[in-house]
Amino acid sequence: MANTLGIVKPDGVRRKLVGKIITKIENSGLILRGMKVVRLSKEDAKEFYAIHEGKPFFNSLVEFMTSGPIVVMVIGGHGSIERWRELMGATDPAKAKYNTIRREYATSVEKNIVHGSDSETTARAEVSFFFNEDEILPKG
Ligand code: IDP
Ligand code: MG
């Protein structure tokens, strides 16, 4: 019953897609355990995406992720990590399945609307990057 981190990226907030994305989370049976609106600094974004440092898209990704507010969410429920990734769809929207968020809304491989942790280890680290324990609804 691990929690995962979800983000509505700056393109999703700018395009007023937050409500539609939350509806998809609610309809899927996943549980919202925490949520806030934040604006990343350059340093924050570099730290959050440190694993991608040195890749050709890194600087552009940092620019994009700091270009406006984001909505960060703690998403729980059985199999939350895999189920949230499934709801998001593949990184490249052209390769994402129908009815996924990225297939429906993303405009490019970079501006792909949402983020989701990819393993239990990254989920734990990414949730605590944004949330203190007392900002997360307890399980049960
Ligand atoms: P993920 O978000 O599906 O886990 P990652 O490979 O972890 O995908 O990449 C992190 C983010 O970096 C992506 O969501 C996307 O915004 C951006 N990104 C990944 N690959 C590319 C690329 O080839 N060009 C531009 N941006 C990319
Ligand atoms: Mg990733």
mmCIF file of C-alpha atoms and ligand atoms in Angstrom:
data_model
loop_
_atom_site.group_PDB
_atom_site.id
_atom_site.type_symbol
_atom_site.label_atom_id
_atom_site.label_comp_id
_atom_site.label_asym_id
_atom_site.label_seq_id
_atom_site.Cartn_x
_atom_site.Cartn_y
_atom_site.Cartn_z
ATOM 1 C CA MET A 1 0.000 0.000 0.000
ATOM 2 C CA ALA A 2 2.873 2.381 -0.772
ATOM 3 C CA ASN A 3 2.092 5.995 -1.621
ATOM 4 C CA THR A 4 3.379 7.562 -4.809
ATOM 5 C CA LEU A 5 4.064 11.137 -5.921
ATOM 6 C CA GLY A 6 1.964 12.694 -8.653
ATOM 7 C CA ILE A 7 2.622 16.098 -10.217
ATOM 8 C CA VAL A 8 0.507 18.180 -12.543
ATOM 9 C CA LYS A 9 3.287 19.947 -14.429
ATOM 10 C CA PRO A 10 3.209 23.674 -15.400
ATOM 11 C CA ASP A 11 1.543 22.915 -18.767
ATOM 12 C CA GLY A 12 -1.315 21.093 -17.022
ATOM 13 C CA VAL A 13 -1.884 23.915 -14.516
ATOM 14 C CA ARG A 14 -1.647 26.583 -17.242
ATOM 15 C CA ARG A 15 -4.208 24.726 -19.369
ATOM 16 C CA LYS A 16 -6.571 24.283 -16.368
ATOM 17 C CA LEU A 17 -6.420 20.496 -16.467
ATOM 18 C CA VAL A 18 -6.007 19.992 -12.702
ATOM 19 C CA GLY A 19 -9.705 19.221 -12.144
ATOM 20 C CA LYS A 20 -9.854 16.709 -15.002
ATOM 21 C CA ILE A 21 -6.751 14.929 -13.702
ATOM 22 C CA ILE A 22 -8.110 14.755 -10.143
ATOM 23 C CA THR A 23 -11.375 13.349 -11.533
ATOM 24 C CA LYS A 24 -9.424 10.580 -13.250
ATOM 25 C CA ILE A 25 -7.609 9.782 -9.996
ATOM 26 C CA GLU A 26 -10.886 9.697 -8.046
ATOM 27 C CA ASN A 27 -12.659 7.577 -10.679
ATOM 28 C CA SER A 28 -9.794 5.072 -10.735
ATOM 29 C CA GLY A 29 -10.204 4.310 -7.041
ATOM 30 C CA LEU A 30 -6.813 5.751 -6.095
ATOM 31 C CA ILE A 31 -6.787 7.855 -2.920
ATOM 32 C CA LEU A 32 -5.592 11.461 -2.575
ATOM 33 C CA ARG A 33 -3.613 11.638 0.659
ATOM 34 C CA GLY A 34 -1.946 15.023 0.194
ATOM 35 C CA MET A 35 -1.962 17.940 -2.232
ATOM 36 C CA LYS A 36 -0.486 21.419 -2.643
ATOM 37 C CA VAL A 37 0.373 24.059 -5.217
ATOM 38 C CA VAL A 38 4.056 24.982 -5.388
ATOM 39 C CA ARG A 39 6.497 26.771 -7.651
ATOM 40 C CA LEU A 40 9.877 25.091 -8.052
ATOM 41 C CA SER A 41 13.103 27.085 -8.000
ATOM 42 C CA LYS A 42 15.840 26.147 -10.487
ATOM 43 C CA GLU A 43 17.727 24.462 -7.638
ATOM 44 C CA ASP A 44 14.640 22.457 -6.605
ATOM 45 C CA ALA A 45 14.004 21.273 -10.169
ATOM 46 C CA LYS A 46 17.645 20.283 -10.693
ATOM 47 C CA GLU A 47 17.598 18.303 -7.453
ATOM 48 C CA PHE A 48 14.260 16.637 -8.188
ATOM 49 C CA TYR A 49 15.410 15.551 -11.662
ATOM 50 C CA ALA A 50 19.057 14.905 -10.683
ATOM 51 C CA ILE A 51 18.877 11.414 -12.214
ATOM 52 C CA HIS A 52 18.520 13.058 -15.669
ATOM 53 C CA GLU A 53 21.464 15.449 -15.251
ATOM 54 C CA GLY A 54 23.711 15.392 -18.340
ATOM 55 C CA LYS A 55 20.962 14.241 -20.691
ATOM 56 C CA PRO A 56 20.305 16.461 -23.729
ATOM 57 C CA PHE A 57 16.850 17.468 -22.458
ATOM 58 C CA PHE A 58 17.922 18.280 -18.864
ATOM 59 C CA ASN A 59 18.266 22.088 -19.086
ATOM 60 C CA SER A 60 15.069 22.432 -21.061
ATOM 61 C CA LEU A 61 13.244 20.190 -18.558
ATOM 62 C CA VAL A 62 14.417 22.389 -15.656
ATOM 63 C CA GLU A 63 13.267 25.525 -17.524
ATOM 64 C CA PHE A 64 9.896 23.932 -18.222
ATOM 65 C CA MET A 65 9.333 22.653 -14.677
ATOM 66 C CA THR A 66 10.084 26.115 -13.235
ATOM 67 C CA SER A 67 7.966 27.996 -15.794
ATOM 68 C CA GLY A 68 4.874 28.128 -13.568
ATOM 69 C CA PRO A 69 3.155 26.594 -10.562
ATOM 70 C CA ILE A 70 2.714 22.846 -10.263
ATOM 71 C CA VAL A 71 0.313 20.725 -8.207
ATOM 72 C CA VAL A 72 1.977 17.986 -6.173
ATOM 73 C CA MET A 73 -0.075 15.089 -4.846
ATOM 74 C CA VAL A 74 0.430 12.098 -2.608
ATOM 75 C CA ILE A 75 -1.513 9.283 -4.229
ATOM 76 C CA GLY A 76 -2.290 6.108 -2.302
ATOM 77 C CA GLY A 77 -4.255 2.923 -2.666
ATOM 78 C CA HIS A 78 -3.363 -0.634 -3.640
ATOM 79 C CA GLY A 79 -0.702 -0.671 -6.372
ATOM 80 C CA SER A 80 -0.686 3.132 -6.505
ATOM 81 C CA ILE A 81 2.759 3.422 -8.149
ATOM 82 C CA GLU A 82 1.921 1.216 -11.143
ATOM 83 C CA ARG A 83 -1.703 2.332 -11.370
ATOM 84 C CA TRP A 84 -0.811 6.039 -11.460
ATOM 85 C CA ARG A 85 1.858 5.350 -14.137
ATOM 86 C CA GLU A 86 -0.786 3.429 -16.097
ATOM 87 C CA LEU A 87 -3.252 6.338 -15.845
ATOM 88 C CA MET A 88 -0.536 8.775 -17.006
ATOM 89 C CA GLY A 89 0.513 6.748 -20.036
ATOM 90 C CA ALA A 90 3.926 6.508 -21.708
ATOM 91 C CA THR A 91 6.416 9.397 -21.471
ATOM 92 C CA ASP A 92 5.994 10.116 -25.186
ATOM 93 C CA PRO A 93 2.303 10.949 -25.724
ATOM 94 C CA ALA A 94 2.461 9.542 -29.254
ATOM 95 C CA LYS A 95 3.216 6.142 -27.723
ATOM 96 C CA ALA A 96 0.746 6.414 -24.831
ATOM 97 C CA LYS A 97 -2.388 4.255 -24.809
ATOM 98 C CA TYR A 98 -5.829 5.727 -25.478
ATOM 99 C CA ASN A 99 -7.622 7.164 -22.440
ATOM 100 C CA THR A 100 -4.367 7.934 -20.654
ATOM 101 C CA ILE A 101 -3.718 11.488 -19.476
ATOM 102 C CA ARG A 102 -0.684 11.948 -21.694
ATOM 103 C CA ARG A 103 -2.420 10.560 -24.778
ATOM 104 C CA GLU A 104 -5.398 12.852 -24.238
ATOM 105 C CA TYR A 105 -3.644 16.059 -23.237
ATOM 106 C CA ALA A 106 0.144 16.092 -23.683
ATOM 107 C CA THR A 107 1.616 18.179 -26.501
ATOM 108 C CA SER A 108 5.173 16.744 -26.581
ATOM 109 C CA VAL A 109 7.499 14.279 -24.884
ATOM 110 C CA GLU A 110 8.670 17.138 -22.646
ATOM 111 C CA LYS A 111 5.357 18.906 -22.035
ATOM 112 C CA ASN A 112 3.595 15.748 -20.954
ATOM 113 C CA ILE A 113 1.305 17.173 -18.246
ATOM 114 C CA VAL A 114 2.040 14.805 -15.372
ATOM 115 C CA HIS A 115 4.771 13.101 -13.357
ATOM 116 C CA GLY A 116 4.655 9.839 -11.424
ATOM 117 C CA SER A 117 7.268 8.022 -9.353
ATOM 118 C CA ASP A 118 8.612 4.890 -11.021
ATOM 119 C CA SER A 119 9.454 2.599 -8.059
ATOM 120 C CA GLU A 120 8.937 2.255 -4.306
ATOM 121 C CA THR A 121 12.362 3.773 -3.660
ATOM 122 C CA THR A 122 11.792 6.832 -5.830
ATOM 123 C CA ALA A 123 8.206 7.187 -4.547
ATOM 124 C CA ARG A 124 9.427 7.409 -0.954
ATOM 125 C CA ALA A 125 12.152 9.931 -1.858
ATOM 126 C CA GLU A 126 9.886 12.023 -4.106
ATOM 127 C CA VAL A 127 6.992 12.175 -1.625
ATOM 128 C CA SER A 128 9.340 13.380 1.117
ATOM 129 C CA PHE A 129 10.870 15.911 -1.301
ATOM 130 C CA PHE A 130 7.561 17.817 -1.169
ATOM 131 C CA PHE A 131 5.673 16.657 1.931
ATOM 132 C CA ASN A 132 6.268 16.443 5.671
ATOM 133 C CA GLU A 133 4.741 13.433 7.445
ATOM 134 C CA ASP A 134 2.008 15.605 9.017
ATOM 135 C CA GLU A 135 0.863 16.801 5.566
ATOM 136 C CA ILE A 136 -0.026 13.267 4.449
ATOM 137 C CA LEU A 137 -3.305 11.633 5.402
ATOM 138 C CA PRO A 138 -2.575 8.425 7.285
ATOM 139 C CA LYS A 139 -3.537 5.107 5.718
ATOM 140 C CA GLY A 140 -6.683 3.314 6.830
HETATM 141 P P1 IDP B 1 8.649 9.787 -17.013
HETATM 142 O O1 IDP B 1 8.182 11.177 -16.613
HETATM 143 O O2 IDP B 1 7.641 9.089 -17.876
HETATM 144 O O3 IDP B 1 9.096 8.961 -15.841
HETATM 145 P P2 IDP B 1 11.479 10.171 -17.619
HETATM 146 O O4 IDP B 1 12.245 9.359 -18.592
HETATM 147 O O5 IDP B 1 11.731 9.930 -16.172
HETATM 148 O O6 IDP B 1 9.919 9.980 -17.969
HETATM 149 O O7 IDP B 1 11.752 11.693 -17.973
HETATM 150 C C1 IDP B 1 11.392 12.725 -17.070
HETATM 151 C C2 IDP B 1 10.750 13.837 -17.846
HETATM 152 O O8 IDP B 1 11.726 14.421 -18.717
HETATM 153 C C3 IDP B 1 9.627 13.414 -18.795
HETATM 154 O O9 IDP B 1 8.376 13.256 -18.149
HETATM 155 C C4 IDP B 1 9.621 14.546 -19.790
HETATM 156 O O10 IDP B 1 8.979 15.709 -19.274
HETATM 157 C C5 IDP B 1 11.114 14.826 -19.945
HETATM 158 N N1 IDP B 1 11.718 14.039 -21.026
HETATM 159 C C6 IDP B 1 12.032 12.711 -21.021
HETATM 160 N N2 IDP B 1 12.576 12.325 -22.190
HETATM 161 C C7 IDP B 1 12.626 13.436 -22.963
HETATM 162 C C8 IDP B 1 13.088 13.688 -24.304
HETATM 163 O O11 IDP B 1 13.567 12.806 -25.008
HETATM 164 N N3 IDP B 1 12.958 14.987 -24.751
HETATM 165 C C9 IDP B 1 12.434 15.986 -23.991
HETATM 166 N N4 IDP B 1 11.994 15.788 -22.736
HETATM 167 C C10 IDP B 1 12.077 14.533 -22.223
HETATM 168 MG MG MG B 2 10.667 9.260 -14.505
#
